[in-house]
Amino acid sequence: MIPIIIIAVWEFFAIQANNPALLPRVGDVVNRLIHPFTDLLNTGSFVRHICVSASRVVLGFILAAVIGIPLGLLVGRYLLFHRLFSPVIELLRPLCPIAWIPFAMAIFKTYTIADMFGAHYTTSIFGHIQLGMLYVIFYGGFFPIFLNTVHGVKSVKHLYIESALLLGADQKKLFKKVIFPSSLPSILTGLRVGLGISWMVIIAAEMLPGSDAGIGYLIIFSYELAEMDILIASMILIGAVGALLSYGVKVIADRTSVWQAKER
Amino acid sequence: MSFLRINNIGKTFLGERKEKVIALSDLSFDCQDGEFLCIVGPTGCGKTTLLRLIAGLEQPSEGDIILADTVIQDLNREATLVFQQYSLFPWRNVIDNVCFSLEIKKIPKKTRYLKARKFIDLVGLTGFEKALPYELSGGMQQRVAIARALAHNPKLLLLDEPFGALDERTRHRLQEKLLAVWQKEQKTVVFVTHNIDEAIFLASRILIMRDRPGRIDNEIKVDLPRPRDRRSQGFLKLHIKIREILEQILITNTNNQRGVL
Ligand SMILES: Nc1ncnc2c1ncn2[C@@H]1O[C@H](COP(=O)(O)OP(=O)(O)OP(=O)(O)O)[C@@H](O)[C@H]1O
Ligand SMILES: [Mg+2]
């Protein structure tokens, strides 16, 4: 019901304004969306831009998970690691990932993964994965993943740990068979939130000067050329992809965490 | 030399407001290899604390606990404790809960499932192998916990009111099953219960505890022939005797409290 109202209001104002550079008609935007493979403004199609953005996010996010989960497990379980990392983390946490973007761009310039491997990868997708962007995505994804993992480990019931020890588990098995599965629902929540933040951060990063592809870049470029239909279509796509990512993690999470939802 | 020796142990906890709570004081007893020991006593007298100390989950403040010639200073790897609370791993189904220790011992899946099914059957839960703990009643969960402990096959089995949540018939049936395992596998069992009838039916010896602070008040050897007949003269006489001892403990307690007030 509400979407219909929004679309109706939009269409009403679009007709009133009668200026596609200000507010395009609903039909124009839809027309853009149903041709996702068509080249736009000589920069490539929607699909290409989405793929570039998504590959940046996936890589940075995997990095965040690969570092955030093990670190969270250790910090949550061992006081030594807690003492070592907590002060730094508490200090960095309130610092919004977007605030890092200019700094990361300055440090990493436009270095891409391809530059690390050699020039002949430049034309591949790696040529579009800038280290600076990777860094801010990592940063954005890391905190929710890390903090939720720590929380998960800290809320493992002592009773389960004692039971496992009395059934012959050593420290390694305890991690694998009790602490990890018990904190899994919390870890998955962290992954879901982290992925959402990564997706927001990448759009912001791509809007900055120096970027040459990605859905955020397309937004800023179509803004400069006053191509409002492309701009709005891009926004809709960002929302849709973000929702899809979140839904994907949620499906996995729900399947592995039935026990937690039902625990009395 | 006895299998398990509790040597003048005391346990003091620091309470919420830093006050000292003396849970156990000057408590001693011996337990022979293969004995079935039952412990009864008023609520809060330190039965759970005693089991936790024997399991090595906590250390006594005074005295020591010796198991097969070694002082327990860390986790007691010879013992398994079935907790008073529900302690099943909620993310594992029944059979994988029962299999936990077998998995740790790296026993192949087929063999361990075969073994686990035997114990699931023993506690009367065949058909529930794939159920998750939240789908079971409290009493059923406790039976799975017992199966899980039996599958681990410890030398010393510690049970903290394991049949408290069961109806009488199931309770009786499980008592018989537990006795069968005990006799067959030559285990030593320390079994905490509030139920006098249960203690007499199971035990080779009954320890009666009193509280404030927790210590052994009385010890009763049960020589009745097995399987025991709950309606026999000997059984009923013992029942009355233990009941009187427990009532006496409660009376002295209330008197003490009056004295304090
Ligand atoms: N971790 C703890 N911190 C402080 N006090 C404790 C702790 N554990 C036990 N106590 C105290 O020690 C005493 C004995 O407790 P325990 O749980 O051993 O009793 P119990 O005999 O098992 O009782 P019940 O029959 O009700 O299970 C109680 O007074 C309790 O308050
Ligand atoms: Mg208790």
JSON list of N, CA, C and O in Angstrom, two decimals, chain A residues 156-170 173 177-179 181-182 256 258-260 262-264, chain B residues 52 55 57 75-77 79-81 83 85-92 100-101 103-104 106 134 136 141 148 152:
[
{"chain": "A", "resi": 156, "resn": "VAL", "atom": "N", "xyz": [28.35, -17.54, 26.18]},
{"chain": "A", "resi": 156, "resn": "VAL", "atom": "CA", "xyz": [28.28, -19.01, 26.24]},
{"chain": "A", "resi": 156, "resn": "VAL", "atom": "C", "xyz": [28.07, -19.41, 27.70]},
{"chain": "A", "resi": 156, "resn": "VAL", "atom": "O", "xyz": [28.79, -18.97, 28.58]},
{"chain": "A", "resi": 157, "resn": "LYS", "atom": "N", "xyz": [27.06, -20.24, 27.93]},
{"chain": "A", "resi": 157, "resn": "LYS", "atom": "CA", "xyz": [26.76, -20.62, 29.30]},
{"chain": "A", "resi": 157, "resn": "LYS", "atom": "C", "xyz": [27.91, -21.43, 29.91]},
{"chain": "A", "resi": 157, "resn": "LYS", "atom": "O", "xyz": [28.41, -22.36, 29.29]},
{"chain": "A", "resi": 158, "resn": "HIS", "atom": "N", "xyz": [28.27, -21.06, 31.11]},
{"chain": "A", "resi": 158, "resn": "HIS", "atom": "CA", "xyz": [29.35, -21.75, 31.80]},
{"chain": "A", "resi": 158, "resn": "HIS", "atom": "C", "xyz": [29.05, -23.24, 31.94]},
{"chain": "A", "resi": 158, "resn": "HIS", "atom": "O", "xyz": [29.94, -24.08, 31.87]},
{"chain": "A", "resi": 159, "resn": "LEU", "atom": "N", "xyz": [27.79, -23.54, 32.12]},
{"chain": "A", "resi": 159, "resn": "LEU", "atom": "CA", "xyz": [27.35, -24.92, 32.27]},
{"chain": "A", "resi": 159, "resn": "LEU", "atom": "C", "xyz": [27.76, -25.78, 31.07]},
{"chain": "A", "resi": 159, "resn": "LEU", "atom": "O", "xyz": [28.18, -26.93, 31.22]},
{"chain": "A", "resi": 160, "resn": "TYR", "atom": "N", "xyz": [27.67, -25.21, 29.86]},
{"chain": "A", "resi": 160, "resn": "TYR", "atom": "CA", "xyz": [28.04, -25.97, 28.66]},
{"chain": "A", "resi": 160, "resn": "TYR", "atom": "C", "xyz": [29.54, -26.22, 28.62]},
{"chain": "A", "resi": 160, "resn": "TYR", "atom": "O", "xyz": [29.99, -27.30, 28.22]},
{"chain": "A", "resi": 161, "resn": "ILE", "atom": "N", "xyz": [30.29, -25.22, 29.05]},
{"chain": "A", "resi": 161, "resn": "ILE", "atom": "CA", "xyz": [31.75, -25.36, 29.05]},
{"chain": "A", "resi": 161, "resn": "ILE", "atom": "C", "xyz": [32.16, -26.44, 30.05]},
{"chain": "A", "resi": 161, "resn": "ILE", "atom": "O", "xyz": [32.94, -27.34, 29.74]},
{"chain": "A", "resi": 162, "resn": "GLU", "atom": "N", "xyz": [31.56, -26.38, 31.24]},
{"chain": "A", "resi": 162, "resn": "GLU", "atom": "CA", "xyz": [31.90, -27.38, 32.26]},
{"chain": "A", "resi": 162, "resn": "GLU", "atom": "C", "xyz": [31.48, -28.78, 31.80]},
{"chain": "A", "resi": 162, "resn": "GLU", "atom": "O", "xyz": [32.22, -29.75, 31.99]},
{"chain": "A", "resi": 163, "resn": "SER", "atom": "N", "xyz": [30.30, -28.88, 31.20]},
{"chain": "A", "resi": 163, "resn": "SER", "atom": "CA", "xyz": [29.85, -30.19, 30.71]},
{"chain": "A", "resi": 163, "resn": "SER", "atom": "C", "xyz": [30.84, -30.75, 29.71]},
{"chain": "A", "resi": 163, "resn": "SER", "atom": "O", "xyz": [31.21, -31.92, 29.78]},
{"chain": "A", "resi": 164, "resn": "ALA", "atom": "N", "xyz": [31.25, -29.92, 28.76]},
{"chain": "A", "resi": 164, "resn": "ALA", "atom": "CA", "xyz": [32.16, -30.38, 27.72]},
{"chain": "A", "resi": 164, "resn": "ALA", "atom": "C", "xyz": [33.49, -30.83, 28.32]},
{"chain": "A", "resi": 164, "resn": "ALA", "atom": "O", "xyz": [34.03, -31.87, 27.94]},
{"chain": "A", "resi": 165, "resn": "LEU", "atom": "N", "xyz": [34.00, -30.06, 29.27]},
{"chain": "A", "resi": 165, "resn": "LEU", "atom": "CA", "xyz": [35.28, -30.42, 29.89]},
{"chain": "A", "resi": 165, "resn": "LEU", "atom": "C", "xyz": [35.15, -31.76, 30.60]},
{"chain": "A", "resi": 165, "resn": "LEU", "atom": "O", "xyz": [36.04, -32.61, 30.51]},
{"chain": "A", "resi": 166, "resn": "LEU", "atom": "N", "xyz": [34.03, -31.96, 31.30]},
{"chain": "A", "resi": 166, "resn": "LEU", "atom": "CA", "xyz": [33.85, -33.21, 32.03]},
{"chain": "A", "resi": 166, "resn": "LEU", "atom": "C", "xyz": [33.57, -34.38, 31.09]},
{"chain": "A", "resi": 166, "resn": "LEU", "atom": "O", "xyz": [33.60, -35.53, 31.49]},
{"chain": "A", "resi": 167, "resn": "LEU", "atom": "N", "xyz": [33.27, -34.08, 29.83]},
{"chain": "A", "resi": 167, "resn": "LEU", "atom": "CA", "xyz": [33.08, -35.16, 28.86]},
{"chain": "A", "resi": 167, "resn": "LEU", "atom": "C", "xyz": [34.34, -35.36, 28.02]},
{"chain": "A", "resi": 167, "resn": "LEU", "atom": "O", "xyz": [34.32, -35.98, 26.97]},
{"chain": "A", "resi": 168, "resn": "GLY", "atom": "N", "xyz": [35.44, -34.80, 28.50]},
{"chain": "A", "resi": 168, "resn": "GLY", "atom": "CA", "xyz": [36.73, -35.11, 27.89]},
{"chain": "A", "resi": 168, "resn": "GLY", "atom": "C", "xyz": [37.27, -34.09, 26.90]},
{"chain": "A", "resi": 168, "resn": "GLY", "atom": "O", "xyz": [38.29, -34.34, 26.27]},
{"chain": "A", "resi": 169, "resn": "ALA", "atom": "N", "xyz": [36.60, -32.93, 26.74]},
{"chain": "A", "resi": 169, "resn": "ALA", "atom": "CA", "xyz": [37.08, -31.96, 25.76]},
{"chain": "A", "resi": 169, "resn": "ALA", "atom": "C", "xyz": [38.34, -31.25, 26.26]},
{"chain": "A", "resi": 169, "resn": "ALA", "atom": "O", "xyz": [38.44, -30.94, 27.43]},
{"chain": "A", "resi": 170, "resn": "ASP", "atom": "N", "xyz": [39.29, -30.99, 25.35]},
{"chain": "A", "resi": 170, "resn": "ASP", "atom": "CA", "xyz": [40.42, -30.13, 25.70]},
{"chain": "A", "resi": 170, "resn": "ASP", "atom": "C", "xyz": [40.11, -28.73, 25.17]},
{"chain": "A", "resi": 170, "resn": "ASP", "atom": "O", "xyz": [39.06, -28.50, 24.60]},
{"chain": "A", "resi": 173, "resn": "LYS", "atom": "N", "xyz": [39.16, -28.55, 21.39]},
{"chain": "A", "resi": 173, "resn": "LYS", "atom": "CA", "xyz": [37.85, -29.13, 21.12]},
{"chain": "A", "resi": 173, "resn": "LYS", "atom": "C", "xyz": [36.74, -28.25, 21.70]},
{"chain": "A", "resi": 173, "resn": "LYS", "atom": "O", "xyz": [35.65, -28.15, 21.14]},
{"chain": "A", "resi": 177, "resn": "LYS", "atom": "N", "xyz": [33.79, -27.25, 19.39]},
{"chain": "A", "resi": 177, "resn": "LYS", "atom": "CA", "xyz": [32.53, -27.94, 19.59]},
{"chain": "A", "resi": 177, "resn": "LYS", "atom": "C", "xyz": [31.56, -27.26, 20.55]},
{"chain": "A", "resi": 177, "resn": "LYS", "atom": "O", "xyz": [30.40, -27.64, 20.63]},
{"chain": "A", "resi": 178, "resn": "VAL", "atom": "N", "xyz": [32.03, -26.27, 21.28]},
{"chain": "A", "resi": 178, "resn": "VAL", "atom": "CA", "xyz": [31.11, -25.59, 22.20]},
{"chain": "A", "resi": 178, "resn": "VAL", "atom": "C", "xyz": [31.10, -24.08, 21.97]},
{"chain": "A", "resi": 178, "resn": "VAL", "atom": "O", "xyz": [30.05, -23.50, 21.66]},
{"chain": "A", "resi": 179, "resn": "ILE", "atom": "N", "xyz": [32.26, -23.45, 22.08]},
{"chain": "A", "resi": 179, "resn": "ILE", "atom": "CA", "xyz": [32.27, -21.99, 22.03]},
{"chain": "A", "resi": 179, "resn": "ILE", "atom": "C", "xyz": [31.85, -21.48, 20.66]},
{"chain": "A", "resi": 179, "resn": "ILE", "atom": "O", "xyz": [31.01, -20.58, 20.56]},
{"chain": "A", "resi": 181, "resn": "PRO", "atom": "N", "xyz": [30.03, -23.09, 18.05]},
{"chain": "A", "resi": 181, "resn": "PRO", "atom": "CA", "xyz": [28.61, -23.29, 17.73]},
{"chain": "A", "resi": 181, "resn": "PRO", "atom": "C", "xyz": [27.67, -22.49, 18.63]},
{"chain": "A", "resi": 181, "resn": "PRO", "atom": "O", "xyz": [26.63, -22.03, 18.18]},
{"chain": "A", "resi": 182, "resn": "SER", "atom": "N", "xyz": [28.06, -22.32, 19.88]},
{"chain": "A", "resi": 182, "resn": "SER", "atom": "CA", "xyz": [27.19, -21.60, 20.79]},
{"chain": "A", "resi": 182, "resn": "SER", "atom": "C", "xyz": [27.14, -20.11, 20.45]},
{"chain": "A", "resi": 182, "resn": "SER", "atom": "O", "xyz": [26.12, -19.46, 20.65]},
{"chain": "A", "resi": 256, "resn": "THR", "atom": "N", "xyz": [20.66, -22.06, 10.92]},
{"chain": "A", "resi": 256, "resn": "THR", "atom": "CA", "xyz": [21.63, -22.59, 11.88]},
{"chain": "A", "resi": 256, "resn": "THR", "atom": "C", "xyz": [21.29, -22.20, 13.32]},
{"chain": "A", "resi": 256, "resn": "THR", "atom": "O", "xyz": [21.89, -22.70, 14.24]},
{"chain": "A", "resi": 258, "resn": "VAL", "atom": "N", "xyz": [18.07, -22.16, 14.80]},
{"chain": "A", "resi": 258, "resn": "VAL", "atom": "CA", "xyz": [16.73, -22.53, 15.28]},
{"chain": "A", "resi": 258, "resn": "VAL", "atom": "C", "xyz": [16.74, -22.74, 16.78]},
{"chain": "A", "resi": 258, "resn": "VAL", "atom": "O", "xyz": [15.87, -22.29, 17.51]},
{"chain": "A", "resi": 259, "resn": "TRP", "atom": "N", "xyz": [17.78, -23.45, 17.22]},
{"chain": "A", "resi": 259, "resn": "TRP", "atom": "CA", "xyz": [17.85, -23.82, 18.63]},
{"chain": "A", "resi": 259, "resn": "TRP", "atom": "C", "xyz": [17.82, -22.61, 19.53]},
{"chain": "A", "resi": 259, "resn": "TRP", "atom": "O", "xyz": [17.27, -22.64, 20.61]},
{"chain": "A", "resi": 260, "resn": "GLN", "atom": "N", "xyz": [18.42, -21.51, 19.07]},
{"chain": "A", "resi": 260, "resn": "GLN", "atom": "CA", "xyz": [18.52, -20.36, 19.95]},
{"chain": "A", "resi": 260, "resn": "GLN", "atom": "C", "xyz": [17.18, -19.65, 20.09]},
{"chain": "A", "resi": 260, "resn": "GLN", "atom": "O", "xyz": [16.79, -19.23, 21.18]},
{"chain": "A", "resi": 262, "resn": "LYS", "atom": "N", "xyz": [14.40, -20.96, 19.98]},
{"chain": "A", "resi": 262, "resn": "LYS", "atom": "CA", "xyz": [13.43, -21.77, 20.71]},
{"chain": "A", "resi": 262, "resn": "LYS", "atom": "C", "xyz": [13.87, -22.10, 22.13]},
{"chain": "A", "resi": 262, "resn": "LYS", "atom": "O", "xyz": [13.14, -22.71, 22.89]},
{"chain": "A", "resi": 263, "resn": "GLU", "atom": "N", "xyz": [15.11, -21.73, 22.47]},
{"chain": "A", "resi": 263, "resn": "GLU", "atom": "CA", "xyz": [15.63, -22.11, 23.78]},
{"chain": "A", "resi": 263, "resn": "GLU", "atom": "C", "xyz": [14.82, -21.45, 24.88]},
{"chain": "A", "resi": 263, "resn": "GLU", "atom": "O", "xyz": [14.54, -20.26, 24.82]},
{"chain": "A", "resi": 264, "resn": "ARG", "atom": "N", "xyz": [14.49, -22.25, 25.90]},
{"chain": "A", "resi": 264, "resn": "ARG", "atom": "CA", "xyz": [13.69, -21.71, 26.99]},
{"chain": "A", "resi": 264, "resn": "ARG", "atom": "C", "xyz": [14.58, -21.30, 28.15]},
{"chain": "A", "resi": 264, "resn": "ARG", "atom": "O", "xyz": [15.61, -21.90, 28.37]},
{"chain": "B", "resi": 52, "resn": "ARG", "atom": "N", "xyz": [30.69, -30.86, 42.83]},
{"chain": "B", "resi": 52, "resn": "ARG", "atom": "CA", "xyz": [31.55, -30.00, 42.00]},
{"chain": "B", "resi": 52, "resn": "ARG", "atom": "C", "xyz": [33.01, -30.10, 42.44]},
{"chain": "B", "resi": 52, "resn": "ARG", "atom": "O", "xyz": [33.92, -30.06, 41.61]},
{"chain": "B", "resi": 55, "resn": "ALA", "atom": "N", "xyz": [34.35, -33.37, 41.18]},
{"chain": "B", "resi": 55, "resn": "ALA", "atom": "CA", "xyz": [34.58, -33.30, 39.74]},
{"chain": "B", "resi": 55, "resn": "ALA", "atom": "C", "xyz": [35.78, -32.41, 39.40]},
{"chain": "B", "resi": 55, "resn": "ALA", "atom": "O", "xyz": [36.24, -32.40, 38.26]},
{"chain": "B", "resi": 57, "resn": "LEU", "atom": "N", "xyz": [35.75, -29.18, 39.43]},
{"chain": "B", "resi": 57, "resn": "LEU", "atom": "CA", "xyz": [35.33, -27.90, 38.85]},
{"chain": "B", "resi": 57, "resn": "LEU", "atom": "C", "xyz": [35.67, -26.75, 39.79]},
{"chain": "B", "resi": 57, "resn": "LEU", "atom": "O", "xyz": [35.78, -25.60, 39.36]},
{"chain": "B", "resi": 75, "resn": "LEU", "atom": "N", "xyz": [40.69, -30.26, 36.85]},
{"chain": "B", "resi": 75, "resn": "LEU", "atom": "CA", "xyz": [39.55, -31.03, 36.40]},
{"chain": "B", "resi": 75, "resn": "LEU", "atom": "C", "xyz": [39.81, -32.53, 36.59]},
{"chain": "B", "resi": 75, "resn": "LEU", "atom": "O", "xyz": [40.87, -33.02, 36.27]},
{"chain": "B", "resi": 76, "resn": "ASN", "atom": "N", "xyz": [38.80, -33.21, 37.13]},
{"chain": "B", "resi": 76, "resn": "ASN", "atom": "CA", "xyz": [38.93, -34.64, 37.36]},
{"chain": "B", "resi": 76, "resn": "ASN", "atom": "C", "xyz": [38.51, -35.41, 36.11]},
{"chain": "B", "resi": 76, "resn": "ASN", "atom": "O", "xyz": [37.33, -35.53, 35.81]},
{"chain": "B", "resi": 77, "resn": "ARG", "atom": "N", "xyz": [39.50, -35.92, 35.40]},
{"chain": "B", "resi": 77, "resn": "ARG", "atom": "CA", "xyz": [39.21, -36.56, 34.11]},
{"chain": "B", "resi": 77, "resn": "ARG", "atom": "C", "xyz": [38.61, -37.96, 34.26]},
{"chain": "B", "resi": 77, "resn": "ARG", "atom": "O", "xyz": [38.20, -38.56, 33.28]},
{"chain": "B", "resi": 79, "resn": "ALA", "atom": "N", "xyz": [36.03, -38.48, 36.19]},
{"chain": "B", "resi": 79, "resn": "ALA", "atom": "CA", "xyz": [34.65, -38.33, 36.63]},
{"chain": "B", "resi": 79, "resn": "ALA", "atom": "C", "xyz": [33.81, -37.56, 35.62]},
{"chain": "B", "resi": 79, "resn": "ALA", "atom": "O", "xyz": [34.32, -36.75, 34.85]},
{"chain": "B", "resi": 80, "resn": "THR", "atom": "N", "xyz": [32.52, -37.86, 35.59]},
{"chain": "B", "resi": 80, "resn": "THR", "atom": "CA", "xyz": [31.59, -37.03, 34.84]},
{"chain": "B", "resi": 80, "resn": "THR", "atom": "C", "xyz": [30.42, -36.69, 35.75]},
{"chain": "B", "resi": 80, "resn": "THR", "atom": "O", "xyz": [29.98, -37.52, 36.54]},
{"chain": "B", "resi": 81, "resn": "LEU", "atom": "N", "xyz": [29.99, -35.46, 35.66]},
{"chain": "B", "resi": 81, "resn": "LEU", "atom": "CA", "xyz": [28.91, -34.98, 36.52]},
{"chain": "B", "resi": 81, "resn": "LEU", "atom": "C", "xyz": [27.67, -34.72, 35.67]},
{"chain": "B", "resi": 81, "resn": "LEU", "atom": "O", "xyz": [27.73, -34.02, 34.67]},
{"chain": "B", "resi": 83, "resn": "PHE", "atom": "N", "xyz": [24.62, -32.64, 35.76]},
{"chain": "B", "resi": 83, "resn": "PHE", "atom": "CA", "xyz": [24.23, -31.47, 36.55]},
{"chain": "B", "resi": 83, "resn": "PHE", "atom": "C", "xyz": [22.77, -31.50, 36.94]},
{"chain": "B", "resi": 83, "resn": "PHE", "atom": "O", "xyz": [21.93, -32.11, 36.27]},
{"chain": "B", "resi": 85, "resn": "GLN", "atom": "N", "xyz": [20.96, -28.83, 36.83]},
{"chain": "B", "resi": 85, "resn": "GLN", "atom": "CA", "xyz": [20.31, -28.01, 35.80]},
{"chain": "B", "resi": 85, "resn": "GLN", "atom": "C", "xyz": [20.37, -28.73, 34.45]},
{"chain": "B", "resi": 85, "resn": "GLN", "atom": "O", "xyz": [21.18, -29.63, 34.25]},
{"chain": "B", "resi": 86, "resn": "TYR", "atom": "N", "xyz": [19.56, -28.26, 33.49]},
{"chain": "B", "resi": 86, "resn": "TYR", "atom": "CA", "xyz": [19.59, -28.86, 32.16]},
{"chain": "B", "resi": 86, "resn": "TYR", "atom": "C", "xyz": [20.83, -28.39, 31.43]},
{"chain": "B", "resi": 86, "resn": "TYR", "atom": "O", "xyz": [21.03, -27.22, 31.23]},
{"chain": "B", "resi": 87, "resn": "SER", "atom": "N", "xyz": [21.65, -29.35, 31.04]},
{"chain": "B", "resi": 87, "resn": "SER", "atom": "CA", "xyz": [22.96, -28.97, 30.52]},
{"chain": "B", "resi": 87, "resn": "SER", "atom": "C", "xyz": [23.23, -29.51, 29.12]},
{"chain": "B", "resi": 87, "resn": "SER", "atom": "O", "xyz": [24.36, -29.51, 28.66]},
{"chain": "B", "resi": 88, "resn": "LEU", "atom": "N", "xyz": [22.19, -29.95, 28.41]},
{"chain": "B", "resi": 88, "resn": "LEU", "atom": "CA", "xyz": [22.40, -30.43, 27.05]},
{"chain": "B", "resi": 88, "resn": "LEU", "atom": "C", "xyz": [22.83, -29.27, 26.17]},
{"chain": "B", "resi": 88, "resn": "LEU", "atom": "O", "xyz": [22.44, -28.13, 26.38]},
{"chain": "B", "resi": 89, "resn": "PHE", "atom": "N", "xyz": [23.64, -29.58, 25.15]},
{"chain": "B", "resi": 89, "resn": "PHE", "atom": "CA", "xyz": [24.04, -28.56, 24.19]},
{"chain": "B", "resi": 89, "resn": "PHE", "atom": "C", "xyz": [22.84, -28.27, 23.29]},
{"chain": "B", "resi": 89, "resn": "PHE", "atom": "O", "xyz": [22.43, -29.14, 22.53]},
{"chain": "B", "resi": 90, "resn": "PRO", "atom": "N", "xyz": [22.28, -27.08, 23.36]},
{"chain": "B", "resi": 90, "resn": "PRO", "atom": "CA", "xyz": [21.00, -26.84, 22.67]},
{"chain": "B", "resi": 90, "resn": "PRO", "atom": "C", "xyz": [21.10, -26.87, 21.15]},
{"chain": "B", "resi": 90, "resn": "PRO", "atom": "O", "xyz": [20.09, -27.00, 20.48]},
{"chain": "B", "resi": 91, "resn": "TRP", "atom": "N", "xyz": [22.32, -26.76, 20.59]},
{"chain": "B", "resi": 91, "resn": "TRP", "atom": "CA", "xyz": [22.47, -26.76, 19.13]},
{"chain": "B", "resi": 91, "resn": "TRP", "atom": "C", "xyz": [22.68, -28.17, 18.60]},
{"chain": "B", "resi": 91, "resn": "TRP", "atom": "O", "xyz": [22.79, -28.37, 17.40]},
{"chain": "B", "resi": 92, "resn": "ARG", "atom": "N", "xyz": [22.75, -29.16, 19.48]},
{"chain": "B", "resi": 92, "resn": "ARG", "atom": "CA", "xyz": [22.95, -30.53, 19.04]},
{"chain": "B", "resi": 92, "resn": "ARG", "atom": "C", "xyz": [21.67, -31.33, 19.30]},
{"chain": "B", "resi": 92, "resn": "ARG", "atom": "O", "xyz": [21.05, -31.17, 20.35]},
{"chain": "B", "resi": 100, "resn": "PHE", "atom": "N", "xyz": [28.68, -36.82, 22.12]},
{"chain": "B", "resi": 100, "resn": "PHE", "atom": "CA", "xyz": [29.71, -35.78, 22.28]},
{"chain": "B", "resi": 100, "resn": "PHE", "atom": "C", "xyz": [31.09, -36.32, 22.65]},
{"chain": "B", "resi": 100, "resn": "PHE", "atom": "O", "xyz": [32.09, -36.05, 21.98]},
{"chain": "B", "resi": 101, "resn": "SER", "atom": "N", "xyz": [31.15, -37.14, 23.70]},
{"chain": "B", "resi": 101, "resn": "SER", "atom": "CA", "xyz": [32.47, -37.59, 24.16]},
{"chain": "B", "resi": 101, "resn": "SER", "atom": "C", "xyz": [33.07, -38.60, 23.19]},
{"chain": "B", "resi": 101, "resn": "SER", "atom": "O", "xyz": [34.28, -38.69, 23.05]},
{"chain": "B", "resi": 103, "resn": "GLU", "atom": "N", "xyz": [32.72, -38.44, 19.99]},
{"chain": "B", "resi": 103, "resn": "GLU", "atom": "CA", "xyz": [33.25, -37.62, 18.91]},
{"chain": "B", "resi": 103, "resn": "GLU", "atom": "C", "xyz": [34.64, -37.10, 19.29]},
{"chain": "B", "resi": 103, "resn": "GLU", "atom": "O", "xyz": [35.54, -37.06, 18.47]},
{"chain": "B", "resi": 104, "resn": "ILE", "atom": "N", "xyz": [34.76, -36.70, 20.55]},
{"chain": "B", "resi": 104, "resn": "ILE", "atom": "CA", "xyz": [36.05, -36.19, 21.02]},
{"chain": "B", "resi": 104, "resn": "ILE", "atom": "C", "xyz": [37.11, -37.28, 20.99]},
{"chain": "B", "resi": 104, "resn": "ILE", "atom": "O", "xyz": [38.26, -37.03, 20.69]},
{"chain": "B", "resi": 106, "resn": "LYS", "atom": "N", "xyz": [37.25, -39.36, 18.82]},
{"chain": "B", "resi": 106, "resn": "LYS", "atom": "CA", "xyz": [37.45, -39.64, 17.40]},
{"chain": "B", "resi": 106, "resn": "LYS", "atom": "C", "xyz": [36.98, -41.04, 16.99]},
{"chain": "B", "resi": 106, "resn": "LYS", "atom": "O", "xyz": [37.60, -41.70, 16.15]},
{"chain": "B", "resi": 134, "resn": "TYR", "atom": "N", "xyz": [15.23, -28.38, 22.92]},
{"chain": "B", "resi": 134, "resn": "TYR", "atom": "CA", "xyz": [14.06, -27.57, 23.25]},
{"chain": "B", "resi": 134, "resn": "TYR", "atom": "C", "xyz": [12.74, -28.29, 22.95]},
{"chain": "B", "resi": 134, "resn": "TYR", "atom": "O", "xyz": [11.69, -27.89, 23.44]},
{"chain": "B", "resi": 136, "resn": "LEU", "atom": "N", "xyz": [12.17, -31.28, 23.92]},
{"chain": "B", "resi": 136, "resn": "LEU", "atom": "CA", "xyz": [11.98, -32.31, 24.94]},
{"chain": "B", "resi": 136, "resn": "LEU", "atom": "C", "xyz": [11.51, -31.70, 26.26]},
{"chain": "B", "resi": 136, "resn": "LEU", "atom": "O", "xyz": [11.81, -30.55, 26.55]},
{"chain": "B", "resi": 141, "resn": "GLN", "atom": "N", "xyz": [15.08, -34.34, 28.92]},
{"chain": "B", "resi": 141, "resn": "GLN", "atom": "CA", "xyz": [16.42, -33.75, 28.77]},
{"chain": "B", "resi": 141, "resn": "GLN", "atom": "C", "xyz": [17.39, -34.34, 29.78]},
{"chain": "B", "resi": 141, "resn": "GLN", "atom": "O", "xyz": [18.53, -34.65, 29.46]},
{"chain": "B", "resi": 148, "resn": "ARG", "atom": "N", "xyz": [24.28, -39.34, 27.91]},
{"chain": "B", "resi": 148, "resn": "ARG", "atom": "CA", "xyz": [25.51, -38.70, 27.45]},
{"chain": "B", "resi": 148, "resn": "ARG", "atom": "C", "xyz": [26.67, -39.02, 28.40]},
{"chain": "B", "resi": 148, "resn": "ARG", "atom": "O", "xyz": [27.78, -39.33, 27.97]},
{"chain": "B", "resi": 152, "resn": "HIS", "atom": "N", "xyz": [30.09, -41.64, 27.82]},
{"chain": "B", "resi": 152, "resn": "HIS", "atom": "CA", "xyz": [31.48, -41.23, 28.10]},
{"chain": "B", "resi": 152, "resn": "HIS", "atom": "C", "xyz": [32.20, -42.30, 28.90]},
{"chain": "B", "resi": 152, "resn": "HIS", "atom": "O", "xyz": [33.42, -42.43, 28.84]}
]
